[in-house]
Tab-separated table of C-alpha atoms and ligand atoms in Angstrom:
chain	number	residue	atom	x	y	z
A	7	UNK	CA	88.551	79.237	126.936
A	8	UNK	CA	90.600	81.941	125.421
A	9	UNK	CA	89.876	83.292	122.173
A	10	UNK	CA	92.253	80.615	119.370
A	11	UNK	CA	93.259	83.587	117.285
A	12	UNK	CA	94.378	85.962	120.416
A	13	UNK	CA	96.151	83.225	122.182
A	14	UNK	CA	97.820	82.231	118.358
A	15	UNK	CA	98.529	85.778	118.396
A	16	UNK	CA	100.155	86.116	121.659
A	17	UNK	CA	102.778	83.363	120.928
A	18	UNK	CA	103.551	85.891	118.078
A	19	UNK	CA	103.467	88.657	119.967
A	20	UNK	CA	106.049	86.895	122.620
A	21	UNK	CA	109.089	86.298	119.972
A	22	UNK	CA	111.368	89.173	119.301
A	23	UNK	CA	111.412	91.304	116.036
A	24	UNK	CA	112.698	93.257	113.487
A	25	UNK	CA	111.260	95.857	111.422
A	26	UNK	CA	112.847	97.484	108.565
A	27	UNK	CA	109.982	98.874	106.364
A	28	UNK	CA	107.291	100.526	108.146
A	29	UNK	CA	105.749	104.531	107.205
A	30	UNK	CA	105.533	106.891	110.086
A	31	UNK	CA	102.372	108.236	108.241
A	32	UNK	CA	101.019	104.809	107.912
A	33	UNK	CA	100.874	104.347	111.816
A	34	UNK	CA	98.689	106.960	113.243
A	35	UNK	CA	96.003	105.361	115.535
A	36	UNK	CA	92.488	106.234	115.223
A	37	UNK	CA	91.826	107.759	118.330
A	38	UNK	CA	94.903	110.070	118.095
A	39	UNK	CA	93.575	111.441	114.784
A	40	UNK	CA	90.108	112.519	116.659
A	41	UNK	CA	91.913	114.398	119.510
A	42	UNK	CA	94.047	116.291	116.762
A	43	UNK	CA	91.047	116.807	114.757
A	44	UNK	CA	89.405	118.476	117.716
A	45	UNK	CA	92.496	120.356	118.908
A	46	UNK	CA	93.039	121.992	115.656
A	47	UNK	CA	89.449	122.131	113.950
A	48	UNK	CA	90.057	119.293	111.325
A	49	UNK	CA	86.912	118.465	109.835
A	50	UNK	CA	86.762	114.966	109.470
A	51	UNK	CA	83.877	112.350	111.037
A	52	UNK	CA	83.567	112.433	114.727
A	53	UNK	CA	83.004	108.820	115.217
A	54	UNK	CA	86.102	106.296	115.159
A	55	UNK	CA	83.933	104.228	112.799
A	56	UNK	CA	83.235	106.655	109.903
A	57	UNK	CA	87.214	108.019	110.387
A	58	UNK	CA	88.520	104.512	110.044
A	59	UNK	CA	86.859	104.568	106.556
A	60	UNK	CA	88.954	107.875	105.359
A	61	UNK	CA	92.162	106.421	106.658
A	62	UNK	CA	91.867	102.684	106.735
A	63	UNK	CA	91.381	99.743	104.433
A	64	UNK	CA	87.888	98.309	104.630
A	65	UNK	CA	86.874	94.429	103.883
A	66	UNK	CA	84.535	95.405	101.301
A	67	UNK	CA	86.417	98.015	99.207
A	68	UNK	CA	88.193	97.809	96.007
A	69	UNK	CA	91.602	96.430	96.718
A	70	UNK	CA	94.058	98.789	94.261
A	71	UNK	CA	97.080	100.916	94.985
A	72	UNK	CA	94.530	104.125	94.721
A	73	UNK	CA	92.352	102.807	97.152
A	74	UNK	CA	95.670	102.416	100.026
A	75	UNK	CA	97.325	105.731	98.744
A	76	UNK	CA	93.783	107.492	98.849
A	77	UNK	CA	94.169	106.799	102.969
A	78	UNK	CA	97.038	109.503	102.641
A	79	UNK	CA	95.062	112.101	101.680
A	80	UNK	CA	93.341	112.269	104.642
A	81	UNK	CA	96.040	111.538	106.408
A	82	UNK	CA	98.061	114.250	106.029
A	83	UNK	CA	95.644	116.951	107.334
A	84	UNK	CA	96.563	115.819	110.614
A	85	UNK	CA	100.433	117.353	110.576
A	86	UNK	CA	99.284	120.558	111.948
A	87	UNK	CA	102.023	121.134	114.654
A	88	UNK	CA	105.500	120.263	116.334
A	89	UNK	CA	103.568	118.607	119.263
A	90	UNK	CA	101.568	116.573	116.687
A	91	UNK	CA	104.115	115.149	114.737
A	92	UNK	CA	105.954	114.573	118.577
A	93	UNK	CA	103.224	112.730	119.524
A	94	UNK	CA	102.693	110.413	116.089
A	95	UNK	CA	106.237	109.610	116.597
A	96	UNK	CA	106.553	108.408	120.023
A	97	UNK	CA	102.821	107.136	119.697
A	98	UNK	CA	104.186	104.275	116.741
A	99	UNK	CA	107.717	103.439	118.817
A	100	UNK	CA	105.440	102.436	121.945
A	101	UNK	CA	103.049	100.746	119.090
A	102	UNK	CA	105.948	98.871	118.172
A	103	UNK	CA	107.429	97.833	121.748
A	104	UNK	CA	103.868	96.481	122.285
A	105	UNK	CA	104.493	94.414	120.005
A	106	UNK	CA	107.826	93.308	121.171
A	107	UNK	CA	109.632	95.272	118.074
A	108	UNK	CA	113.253	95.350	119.515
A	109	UNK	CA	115.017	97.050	116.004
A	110	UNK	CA	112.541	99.079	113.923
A	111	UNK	CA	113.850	101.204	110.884
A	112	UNK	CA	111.006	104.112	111.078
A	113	UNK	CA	111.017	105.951	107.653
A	114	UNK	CA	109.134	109.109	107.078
A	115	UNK	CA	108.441	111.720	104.437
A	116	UNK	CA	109.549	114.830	105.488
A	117	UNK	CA	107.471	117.041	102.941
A	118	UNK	CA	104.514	115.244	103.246
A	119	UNK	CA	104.810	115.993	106.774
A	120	UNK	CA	105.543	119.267	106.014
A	121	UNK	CA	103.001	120.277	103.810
A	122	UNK	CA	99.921	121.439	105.555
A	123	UNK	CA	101.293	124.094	107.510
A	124	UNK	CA	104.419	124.779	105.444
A	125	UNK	CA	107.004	123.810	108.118
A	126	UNK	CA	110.456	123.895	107.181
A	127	UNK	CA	111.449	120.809	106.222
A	128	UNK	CA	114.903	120.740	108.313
A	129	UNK	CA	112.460	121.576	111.682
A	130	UNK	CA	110.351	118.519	110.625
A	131	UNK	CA	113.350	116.595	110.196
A	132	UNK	CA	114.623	117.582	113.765
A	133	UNK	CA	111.469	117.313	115.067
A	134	UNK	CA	111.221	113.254	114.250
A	135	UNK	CA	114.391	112.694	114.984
A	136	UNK	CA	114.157	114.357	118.622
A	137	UNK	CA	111.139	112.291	119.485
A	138	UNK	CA	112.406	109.197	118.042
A	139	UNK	CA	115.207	109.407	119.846
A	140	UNK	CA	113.298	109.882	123.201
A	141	UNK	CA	110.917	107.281	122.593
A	142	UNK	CA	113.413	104.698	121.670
A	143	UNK	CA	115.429	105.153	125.107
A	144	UNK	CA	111.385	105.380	126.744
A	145	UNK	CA	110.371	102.305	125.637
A	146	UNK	CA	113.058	100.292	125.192
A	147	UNK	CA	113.759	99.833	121.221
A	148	UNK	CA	116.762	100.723	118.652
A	149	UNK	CA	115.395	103.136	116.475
A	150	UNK	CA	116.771	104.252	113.179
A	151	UNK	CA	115.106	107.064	110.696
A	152	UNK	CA	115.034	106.305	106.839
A	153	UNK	CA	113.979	109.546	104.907
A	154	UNK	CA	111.357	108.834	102.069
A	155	UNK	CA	111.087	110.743	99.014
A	156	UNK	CA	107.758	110.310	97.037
A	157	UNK	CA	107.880	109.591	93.228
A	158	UNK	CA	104.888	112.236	92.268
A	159	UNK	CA	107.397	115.188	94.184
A	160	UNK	CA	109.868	116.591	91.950
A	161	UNK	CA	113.758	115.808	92.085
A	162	UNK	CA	114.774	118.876	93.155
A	163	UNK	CA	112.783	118.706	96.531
A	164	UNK	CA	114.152	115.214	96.880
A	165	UNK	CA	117.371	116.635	96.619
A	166	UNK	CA	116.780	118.756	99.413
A	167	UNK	CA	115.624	115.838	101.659
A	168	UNK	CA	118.557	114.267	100.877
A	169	UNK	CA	121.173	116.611	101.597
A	170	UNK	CA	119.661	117.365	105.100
A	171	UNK	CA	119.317	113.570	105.660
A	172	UNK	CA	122.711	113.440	104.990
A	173	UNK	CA	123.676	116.299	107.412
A	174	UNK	CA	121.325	114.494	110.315
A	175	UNK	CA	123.547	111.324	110.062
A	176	UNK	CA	124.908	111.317	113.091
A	177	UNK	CA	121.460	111.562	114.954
A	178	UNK	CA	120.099	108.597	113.816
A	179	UNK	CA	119.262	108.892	109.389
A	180	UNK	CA	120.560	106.283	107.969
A	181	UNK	CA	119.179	105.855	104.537
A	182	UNK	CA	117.287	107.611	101.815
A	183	UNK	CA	113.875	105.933	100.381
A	184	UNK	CA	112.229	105.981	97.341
A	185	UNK	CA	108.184	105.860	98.017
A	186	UNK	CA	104.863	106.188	96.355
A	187	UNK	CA	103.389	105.663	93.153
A	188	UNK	CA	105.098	103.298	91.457
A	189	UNK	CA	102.507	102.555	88.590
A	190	UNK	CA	102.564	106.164	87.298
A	191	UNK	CA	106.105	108.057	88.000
A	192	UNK	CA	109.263	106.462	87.182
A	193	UNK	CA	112.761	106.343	89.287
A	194	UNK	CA	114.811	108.144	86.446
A	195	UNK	CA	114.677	111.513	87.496
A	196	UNK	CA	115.890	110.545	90.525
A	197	UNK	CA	119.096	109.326	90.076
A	198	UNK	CA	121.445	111.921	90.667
A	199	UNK	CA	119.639	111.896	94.081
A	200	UNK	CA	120.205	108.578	95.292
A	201	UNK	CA	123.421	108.879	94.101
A	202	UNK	CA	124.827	111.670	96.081
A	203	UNK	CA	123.133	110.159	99.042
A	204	UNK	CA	125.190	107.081	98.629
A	205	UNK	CA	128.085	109.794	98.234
A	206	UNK	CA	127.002	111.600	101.426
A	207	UNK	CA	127.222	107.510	103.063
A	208	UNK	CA	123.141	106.753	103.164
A	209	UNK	CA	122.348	103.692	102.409
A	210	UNK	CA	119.819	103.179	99.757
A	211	UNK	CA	115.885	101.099	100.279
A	212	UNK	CA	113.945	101.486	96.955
A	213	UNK	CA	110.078	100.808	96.811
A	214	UNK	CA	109.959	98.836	93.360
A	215	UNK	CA	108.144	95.650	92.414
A	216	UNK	CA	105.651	96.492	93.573
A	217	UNK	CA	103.024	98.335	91.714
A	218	UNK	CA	105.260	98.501	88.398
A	219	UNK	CA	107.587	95.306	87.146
A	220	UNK	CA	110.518	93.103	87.653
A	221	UNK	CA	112.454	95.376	85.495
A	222	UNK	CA	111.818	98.422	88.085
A	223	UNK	CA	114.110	95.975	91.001
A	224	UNK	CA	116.392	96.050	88.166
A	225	UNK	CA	116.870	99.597	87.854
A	226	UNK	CA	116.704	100.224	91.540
A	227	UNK	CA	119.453	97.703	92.380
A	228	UNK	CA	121.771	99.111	89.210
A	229	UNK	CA	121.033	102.289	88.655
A	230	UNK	CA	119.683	103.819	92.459
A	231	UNK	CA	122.387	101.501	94.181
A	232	UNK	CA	119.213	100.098	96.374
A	233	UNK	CA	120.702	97.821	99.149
A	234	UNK	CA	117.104	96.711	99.544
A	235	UNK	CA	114.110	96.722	97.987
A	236	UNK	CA	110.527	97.851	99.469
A	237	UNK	CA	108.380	95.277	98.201
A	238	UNK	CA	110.216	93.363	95.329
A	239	UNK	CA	107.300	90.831	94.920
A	240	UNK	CA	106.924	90.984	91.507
A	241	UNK	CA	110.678	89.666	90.642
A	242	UNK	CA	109.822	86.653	89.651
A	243	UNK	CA	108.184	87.599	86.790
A	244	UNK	CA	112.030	88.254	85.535
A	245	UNK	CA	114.986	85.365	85.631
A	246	UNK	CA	117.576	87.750	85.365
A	247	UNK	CA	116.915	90.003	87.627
A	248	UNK	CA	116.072	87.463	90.345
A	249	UNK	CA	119.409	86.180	89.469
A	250	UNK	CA	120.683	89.511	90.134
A	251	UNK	CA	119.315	89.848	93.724
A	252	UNK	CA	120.191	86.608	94.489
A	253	UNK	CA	123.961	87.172	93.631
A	254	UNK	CA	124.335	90.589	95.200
A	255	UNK	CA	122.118	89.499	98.548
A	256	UNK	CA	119.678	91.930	98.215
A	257	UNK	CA	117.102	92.088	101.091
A	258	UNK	CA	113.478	92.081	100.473
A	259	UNK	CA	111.259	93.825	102.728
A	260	UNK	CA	108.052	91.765	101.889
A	261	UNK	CA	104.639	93.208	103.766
A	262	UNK	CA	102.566	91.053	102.881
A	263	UNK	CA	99.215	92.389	104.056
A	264	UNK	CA	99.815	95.721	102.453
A	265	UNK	CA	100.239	93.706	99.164
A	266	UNK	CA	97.229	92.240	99.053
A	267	UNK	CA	95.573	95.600	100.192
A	268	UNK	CA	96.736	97.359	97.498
A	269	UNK	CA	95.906	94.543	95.074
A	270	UNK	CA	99.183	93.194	93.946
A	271	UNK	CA	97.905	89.963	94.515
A	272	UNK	CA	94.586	88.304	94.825
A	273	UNK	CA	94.953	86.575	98.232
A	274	UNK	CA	97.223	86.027	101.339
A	275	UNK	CA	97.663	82.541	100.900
A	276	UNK	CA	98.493	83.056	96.855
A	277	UNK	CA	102.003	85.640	97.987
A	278	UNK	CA	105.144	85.198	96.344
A	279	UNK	CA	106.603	85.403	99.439
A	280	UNK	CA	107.214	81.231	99.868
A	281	UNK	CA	108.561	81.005	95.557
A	282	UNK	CA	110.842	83.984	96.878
A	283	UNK	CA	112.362	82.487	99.362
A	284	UNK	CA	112.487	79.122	97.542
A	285	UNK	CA	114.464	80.581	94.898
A	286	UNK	CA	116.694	81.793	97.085
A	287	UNK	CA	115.998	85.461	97.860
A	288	UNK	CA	116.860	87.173	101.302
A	289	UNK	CA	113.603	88.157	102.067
A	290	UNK	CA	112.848	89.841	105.453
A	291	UNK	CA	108.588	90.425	106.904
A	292	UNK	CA	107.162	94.353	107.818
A	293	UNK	CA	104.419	95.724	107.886
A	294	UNK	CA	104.514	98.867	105.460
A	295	UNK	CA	101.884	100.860	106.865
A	296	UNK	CA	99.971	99.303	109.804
A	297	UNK	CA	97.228	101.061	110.736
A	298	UNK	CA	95.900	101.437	107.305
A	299	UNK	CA	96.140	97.697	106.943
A	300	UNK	CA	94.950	97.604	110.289
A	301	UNK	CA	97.820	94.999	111.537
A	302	UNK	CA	100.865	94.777	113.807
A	303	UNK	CA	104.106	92.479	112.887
A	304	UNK	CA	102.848	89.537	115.156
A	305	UNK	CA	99.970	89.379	112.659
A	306	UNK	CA	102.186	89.093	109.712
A	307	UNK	CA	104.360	86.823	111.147
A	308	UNK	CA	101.213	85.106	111.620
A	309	UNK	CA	100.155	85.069	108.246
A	310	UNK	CA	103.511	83.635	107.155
A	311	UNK	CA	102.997	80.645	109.556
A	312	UNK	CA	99.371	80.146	108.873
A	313	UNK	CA	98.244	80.954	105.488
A	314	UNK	CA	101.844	80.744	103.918
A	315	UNK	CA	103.420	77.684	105.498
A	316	UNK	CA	106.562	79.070	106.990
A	317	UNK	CA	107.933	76.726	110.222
A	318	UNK	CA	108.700	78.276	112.949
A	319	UNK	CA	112.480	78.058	112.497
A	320	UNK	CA	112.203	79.352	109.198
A	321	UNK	CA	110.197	82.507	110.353
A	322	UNK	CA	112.776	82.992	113.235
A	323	UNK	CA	115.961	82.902	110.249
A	324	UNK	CA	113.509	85.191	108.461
A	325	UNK	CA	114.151	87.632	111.625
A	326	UNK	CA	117.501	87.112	111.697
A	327	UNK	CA	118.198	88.138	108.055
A	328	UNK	CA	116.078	91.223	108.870
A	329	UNK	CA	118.701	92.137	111.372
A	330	UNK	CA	121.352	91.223	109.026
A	331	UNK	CA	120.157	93.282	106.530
A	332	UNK	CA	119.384	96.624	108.858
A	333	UNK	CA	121.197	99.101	108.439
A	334	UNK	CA	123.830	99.569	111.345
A	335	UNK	CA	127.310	99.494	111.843
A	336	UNK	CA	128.967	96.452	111.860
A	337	UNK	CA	129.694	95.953	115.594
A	338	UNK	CA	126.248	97.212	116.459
A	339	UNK	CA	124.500	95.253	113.818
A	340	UNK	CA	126.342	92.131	115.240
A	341	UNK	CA	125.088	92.805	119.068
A	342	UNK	CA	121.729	92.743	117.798
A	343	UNK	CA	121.939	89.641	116.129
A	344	UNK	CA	123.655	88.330	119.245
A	345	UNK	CA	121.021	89.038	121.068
A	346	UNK	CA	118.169	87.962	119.128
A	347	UNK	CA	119.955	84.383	118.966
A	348	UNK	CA	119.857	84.933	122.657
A	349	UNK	CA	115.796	85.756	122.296
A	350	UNK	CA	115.141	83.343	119.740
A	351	UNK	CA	116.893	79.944	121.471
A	352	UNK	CA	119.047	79.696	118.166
B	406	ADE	N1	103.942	104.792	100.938
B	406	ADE	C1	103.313	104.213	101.960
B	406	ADE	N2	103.032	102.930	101.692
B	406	ADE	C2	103.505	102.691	100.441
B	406	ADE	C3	103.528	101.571	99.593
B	406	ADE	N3	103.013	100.392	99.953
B	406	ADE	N4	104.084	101.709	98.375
B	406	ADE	C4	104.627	102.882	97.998
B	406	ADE	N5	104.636	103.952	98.758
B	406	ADE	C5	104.076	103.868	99.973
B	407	ZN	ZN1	106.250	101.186	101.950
């Protein structure tokens, strides 16, 4: 007899998807990080066992935001080279065609990937893009780059990530991200920033909602033009601003495992997500950052289904706004959706 759980998993596995929120530096695999680490004389544990500790989330730890962004600090000793960041970049597009991801939105964060060995930030930039791009016609998946900014990083960097995302539009950047910690570092000094992206034609994701309140959506959506929002799942907390999202169609790119990593709420089964969508919010399922949480999509579309009571047909409309939402060209964004009708028998 097959294992329940794999075979419940496989049925996941087999439908179509679309990802719009997951981190490049979230999705380095385990044993990837020991051959760098040995390449390049990182010292870190030898065994995949004491490494996963460092750079994943464990059952028994303390479920906060500084627990999941402690996993970066280890993390980003591993960005020692061109060939490294080529590799943890075509590495998380075959990731996601395993897992029958056939639109992903990849964002990364150029100077964190930067930082170790002081790369210029426009190489890093080409450096994703290149192998995104070649992975993408490898395996078989549309692939589009969102640049992430981190709150702690000052504006003027940001700026700088901005103005070469905006010059790297044409191979594949579409939109500018605000990332990070939420709890401690506010969006206000960022404003110009979004806003000449927007100028420059980026579109706009915001993390908010997530580790800081309702009113944080608010400000993203009106003040950082956000076209979506990272997260979000604290909105209810606030009638007007849920009113707000609801009018303009803002998307939601709920990860659900992530959130209860990272302690925004208690349990899987006790997500916003279901209250979102009943009050009528557009809300779309990632991942965030899946091997820290140690998942794939097919799991959280799982977890929707199974510990949140979403039908099948309301999961597969839940993909379809995803793709509704992404951030293409109209024509484009309309042969996906065409063909994920196709995929989905709807
Ligand atoms: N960077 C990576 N994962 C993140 C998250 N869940 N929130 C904010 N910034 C992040
Ligand atoms: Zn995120």
């Amino acid at each position: 007899m097959p294992d329940p759980i794999t075979a419940t998993l496989k049925n996941y596995r087999a439908l179509p998807k679309v990802e719009l929120h997951r981190h490049l530096e979230g999705t380095l695999r385990l044993d990837t990080m020991l051959d760098i680490a040995g390449q390049h004389g990182i010292t870190i544990p030898a065994d995949i066992l004491r490494l996963s500790t460092l750079v994943q989330m464990q059952e028994e730890e303390n479920f906060s935001f500084q627990t999941f962004l402690s996993k970066f600090n280890t993390l980003r000793l591993f960005y020692r080279s061109p060939e490294v960041i080529h590799r943890i970049t075509r590495e998380a597009i075959e990731d996601a065609a395993k897992d029958n991801v056939k639109y992903m939105e990849l964002r990364f964060t150029p100077v964190a990937l930067s930082r170790a060995e002081r790369f210029p930030l426009h190489d890093v930039m080409d450096w994703v893009i290149t192998s995104a791009q070649e992975a993408a016609q490898k395996y078989g998946v549309i692939v589009k780059l969102i640049a992430s900014v981190n709150r702690h990083e000052s504006h003027e960097l940001a700026e700088q990530v901005a103005w070469l995302a905006a010059e790297h539009k044409s191979r594949g950047i579409v939109a500018m991200d605000l990332a990070g910690n939420e709890a401690e570092f506010k969006s206000e000094p960022f404003y110009g920033v979004f806003k000449e992206a927007r100028q420059a034609g980026l579109h706009v994701t915001i993390h908010a909602g997530e580790w800081g309140p309702a009113a944080n959506v608010r400000e993203a959506i009106e003040e950082l033009g956000a076209e979506r929002i990272g997260h979000g799942v604290r909105i209810l907390e606030d009638d007007y601003v849920t009113q707000l999202a609801k009018e303009r169609g803002t998307a939601f790119e709920v990860c659900v495992t992530s959130n209860y990593q990272s302690g925004v709420v208690p349990a899987l089964g006790l997500h916003p997500l279901p209250a979102m969508l009943e009050r009528g919010l557009n809300i779309t399922l990632n991942t965030d950052d899946p091997s820290i949480s140690r998942i794939t999509l097919s799991h959280e579309y799982h977890i929707a289904c199974d510990n949140l009571g979403f039908s099948e047909d309301t999961l597969k409309q839940r993909i379809l706004a995803a793709a509704q939402a992404a951030f293409l060209p109209d024509a484009e964004r309309e042969r996906l959706i065409g063909r994920l009708k196709q995929d989905l028998k709807l």
